[in-house]
mmCIF file of C-alpha atoms in Angstrom:
data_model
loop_
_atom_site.group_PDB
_atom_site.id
_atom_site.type_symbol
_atom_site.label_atom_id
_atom_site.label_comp_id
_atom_site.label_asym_id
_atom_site.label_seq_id
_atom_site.Cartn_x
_atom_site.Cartn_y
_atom_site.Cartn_z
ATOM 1 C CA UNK A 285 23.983 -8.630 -24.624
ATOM 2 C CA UNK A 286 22.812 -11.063 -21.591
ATOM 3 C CA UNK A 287 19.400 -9.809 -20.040
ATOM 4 C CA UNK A 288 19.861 -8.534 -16.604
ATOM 5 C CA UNK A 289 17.398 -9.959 -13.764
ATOM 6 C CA UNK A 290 15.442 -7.844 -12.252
ATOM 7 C CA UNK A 291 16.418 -9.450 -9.039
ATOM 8 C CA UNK A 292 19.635 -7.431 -9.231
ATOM 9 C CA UNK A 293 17.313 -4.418 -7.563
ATOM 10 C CA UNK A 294 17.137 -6.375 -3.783
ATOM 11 C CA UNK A 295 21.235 -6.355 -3.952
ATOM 12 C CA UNK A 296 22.073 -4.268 -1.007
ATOM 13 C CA UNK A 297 24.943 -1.480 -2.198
ATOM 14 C CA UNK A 298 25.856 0.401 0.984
ATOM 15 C CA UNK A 299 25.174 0.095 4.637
ATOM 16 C CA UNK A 300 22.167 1.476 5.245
ATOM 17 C CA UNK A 301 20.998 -0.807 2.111
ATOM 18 C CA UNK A 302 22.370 -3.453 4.045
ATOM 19 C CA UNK A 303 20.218 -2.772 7.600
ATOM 20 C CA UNK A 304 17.127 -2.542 5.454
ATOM 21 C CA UNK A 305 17.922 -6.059 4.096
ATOM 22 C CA UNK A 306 18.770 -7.171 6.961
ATOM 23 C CA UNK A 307 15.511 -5.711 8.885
ATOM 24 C CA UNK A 308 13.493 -6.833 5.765
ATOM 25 C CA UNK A 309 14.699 -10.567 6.213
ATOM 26 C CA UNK A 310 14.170 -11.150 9.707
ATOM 27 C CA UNK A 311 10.668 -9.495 9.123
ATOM 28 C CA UNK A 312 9.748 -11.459 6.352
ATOM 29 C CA UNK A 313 10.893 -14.766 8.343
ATOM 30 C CA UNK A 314 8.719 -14.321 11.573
ATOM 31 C CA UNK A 315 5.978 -12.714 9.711
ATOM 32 C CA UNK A 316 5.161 -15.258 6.934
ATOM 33 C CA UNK A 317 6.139 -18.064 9.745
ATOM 34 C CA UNK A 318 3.235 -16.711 12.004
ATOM 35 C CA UNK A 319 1.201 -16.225 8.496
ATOM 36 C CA UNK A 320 1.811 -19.520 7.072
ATOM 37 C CA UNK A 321 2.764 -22.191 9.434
ATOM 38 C CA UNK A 322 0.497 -20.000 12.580
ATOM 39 C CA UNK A 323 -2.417 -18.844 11.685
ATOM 40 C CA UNK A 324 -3.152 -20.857 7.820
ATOM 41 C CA UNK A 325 -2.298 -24.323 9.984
ATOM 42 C CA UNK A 326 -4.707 -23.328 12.631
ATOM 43 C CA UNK A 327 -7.632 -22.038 10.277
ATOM 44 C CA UNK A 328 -7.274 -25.129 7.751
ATOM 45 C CA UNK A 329 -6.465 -28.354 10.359
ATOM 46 C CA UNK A 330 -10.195 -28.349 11.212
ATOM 47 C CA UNK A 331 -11.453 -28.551 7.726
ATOM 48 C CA UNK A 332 -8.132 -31.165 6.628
ATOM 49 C CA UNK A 333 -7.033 -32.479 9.550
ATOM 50 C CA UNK A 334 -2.752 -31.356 10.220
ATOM 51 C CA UNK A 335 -1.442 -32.892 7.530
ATOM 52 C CA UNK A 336 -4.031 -31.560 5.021
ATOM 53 C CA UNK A 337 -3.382 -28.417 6.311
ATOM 54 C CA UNK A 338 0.480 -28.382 6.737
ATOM 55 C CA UNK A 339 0.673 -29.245 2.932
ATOM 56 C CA UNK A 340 -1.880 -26.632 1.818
ATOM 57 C CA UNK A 341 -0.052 -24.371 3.656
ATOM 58 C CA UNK A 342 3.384 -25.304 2.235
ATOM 59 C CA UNK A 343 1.815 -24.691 -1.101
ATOM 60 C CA UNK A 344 0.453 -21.573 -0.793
ATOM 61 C CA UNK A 345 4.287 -20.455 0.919
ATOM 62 C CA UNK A 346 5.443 -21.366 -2.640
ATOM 63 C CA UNK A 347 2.671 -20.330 -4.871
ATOM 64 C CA UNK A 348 3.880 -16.668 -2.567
ATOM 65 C CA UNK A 349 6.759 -16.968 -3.791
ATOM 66 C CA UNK A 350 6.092 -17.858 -7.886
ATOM 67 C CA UNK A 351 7.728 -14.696 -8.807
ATOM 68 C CA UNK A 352 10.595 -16.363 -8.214
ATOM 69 C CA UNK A 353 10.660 -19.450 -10.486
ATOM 70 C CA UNK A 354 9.034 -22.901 -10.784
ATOM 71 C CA UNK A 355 12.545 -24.689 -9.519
ATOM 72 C CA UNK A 356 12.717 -22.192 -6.932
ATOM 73 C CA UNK A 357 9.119 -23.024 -5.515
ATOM 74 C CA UNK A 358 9.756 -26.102 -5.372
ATOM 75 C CA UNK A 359 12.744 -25.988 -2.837
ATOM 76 C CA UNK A 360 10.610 -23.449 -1.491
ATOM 77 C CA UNK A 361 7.965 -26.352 -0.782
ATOM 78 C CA UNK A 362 10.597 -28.204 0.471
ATOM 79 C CA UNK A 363 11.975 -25.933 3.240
ATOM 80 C CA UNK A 364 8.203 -24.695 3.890
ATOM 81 C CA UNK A 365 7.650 -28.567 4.615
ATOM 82 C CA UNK A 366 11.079 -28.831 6.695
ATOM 83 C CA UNK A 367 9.455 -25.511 8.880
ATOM 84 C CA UNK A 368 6.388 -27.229 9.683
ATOM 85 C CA UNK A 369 8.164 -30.268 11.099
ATOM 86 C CA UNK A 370 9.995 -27.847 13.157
ATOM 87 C CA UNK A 371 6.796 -26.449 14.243
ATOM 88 C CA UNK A 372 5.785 -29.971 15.038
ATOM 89 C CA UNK A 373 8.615 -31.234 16.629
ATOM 90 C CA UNK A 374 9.364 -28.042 18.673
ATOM 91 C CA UNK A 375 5.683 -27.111 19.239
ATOM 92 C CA UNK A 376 6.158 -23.374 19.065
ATOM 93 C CA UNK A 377 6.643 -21.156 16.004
ATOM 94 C CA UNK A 378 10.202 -19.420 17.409
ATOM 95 C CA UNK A 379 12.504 -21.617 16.177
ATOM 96 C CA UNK A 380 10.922 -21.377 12.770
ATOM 97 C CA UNK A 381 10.495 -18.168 12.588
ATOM 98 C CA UNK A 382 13.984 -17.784 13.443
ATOM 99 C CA UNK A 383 15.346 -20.382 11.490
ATOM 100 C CA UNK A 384 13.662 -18.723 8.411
ATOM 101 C CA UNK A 385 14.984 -15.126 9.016
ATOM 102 C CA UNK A 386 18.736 -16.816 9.139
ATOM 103 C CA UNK A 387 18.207 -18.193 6.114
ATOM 104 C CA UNK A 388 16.717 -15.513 4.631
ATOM 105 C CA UNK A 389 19.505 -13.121 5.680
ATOM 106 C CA UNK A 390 21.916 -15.752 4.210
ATOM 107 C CA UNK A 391 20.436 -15.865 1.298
ATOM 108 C CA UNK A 392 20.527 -12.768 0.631
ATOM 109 C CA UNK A 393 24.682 -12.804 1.431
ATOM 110 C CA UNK A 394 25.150 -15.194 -0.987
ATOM 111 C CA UNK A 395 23.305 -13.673 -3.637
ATOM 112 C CA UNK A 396 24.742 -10.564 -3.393
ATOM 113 C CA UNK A 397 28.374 -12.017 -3.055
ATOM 114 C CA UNK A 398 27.266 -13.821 -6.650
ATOM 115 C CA UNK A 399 26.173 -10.558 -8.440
ATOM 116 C CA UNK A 400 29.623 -8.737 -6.741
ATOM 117 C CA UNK A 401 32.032 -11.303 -7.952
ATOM 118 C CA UNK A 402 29.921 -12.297 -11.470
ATOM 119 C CA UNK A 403 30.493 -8.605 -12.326
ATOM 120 C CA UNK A 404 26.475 -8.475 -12.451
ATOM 121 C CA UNK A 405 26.491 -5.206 -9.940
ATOM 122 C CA UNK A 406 28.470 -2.816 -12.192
ATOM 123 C CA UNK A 407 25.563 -3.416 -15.072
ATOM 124 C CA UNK A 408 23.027 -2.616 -12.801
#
């Protein structure tokens, strides 16, 4: 018998499911953009300098997300990097913040399209 993961509980199974995913993605994008690239940047860059502080922050974004796997803080790191130099480039946090919550949201699509078709929902 194959051990389920407990990720299988974040699948969204109806619409309202759905909107709360949904609502829960775009949240989670602007908020930890404004958390982690916004205010830990700001707070750190004086102590570090911006690049200091732009990787400190990117670690911390993964070490948030350690519940998730080593491999998958590390392209966590990755994208957290890829944010700030959208911070930098664009000098505002919107098009992070929004860039994030897409990804998020599609993320979340894809998953849930995996567990559908893998059979993985009907275990649950």
């Amino acid at each position: 018998m194959r051990r389920r993961s407990p990720l299988l509980i974040a699948v969204p199974r109806n619409g309202t499911e759905w909107a709360i995913a949904i609502f829960v993605c775009v949240l989670a994008g602007f908020s930890e953009e404004l958390a982690y690239r916004g205010v830990l940047v700001h707070v750190l860059e004086p102590r570090t300098g911006h690049l200091g502080a732009a990787l400190l922050s990117a670690v911390a974004f993964a070490a948030a997300h350690a519940v998730q796997g080593v491999r998958t803080m590390v392209t966590i790191l990755v994208i957290a990097l890829v944010l700030q130099l959208l911070v930098d480039a664009t000098h505002t946090l919107v098009v992070a913040m929004v860039v994030h919550a897409s990804y998020d949201v599609v993320a979340k699509v894809l998953f849930a399209r995996f567990a559908r078709r893998e059979g993985l929902l009907e275990a649950a």
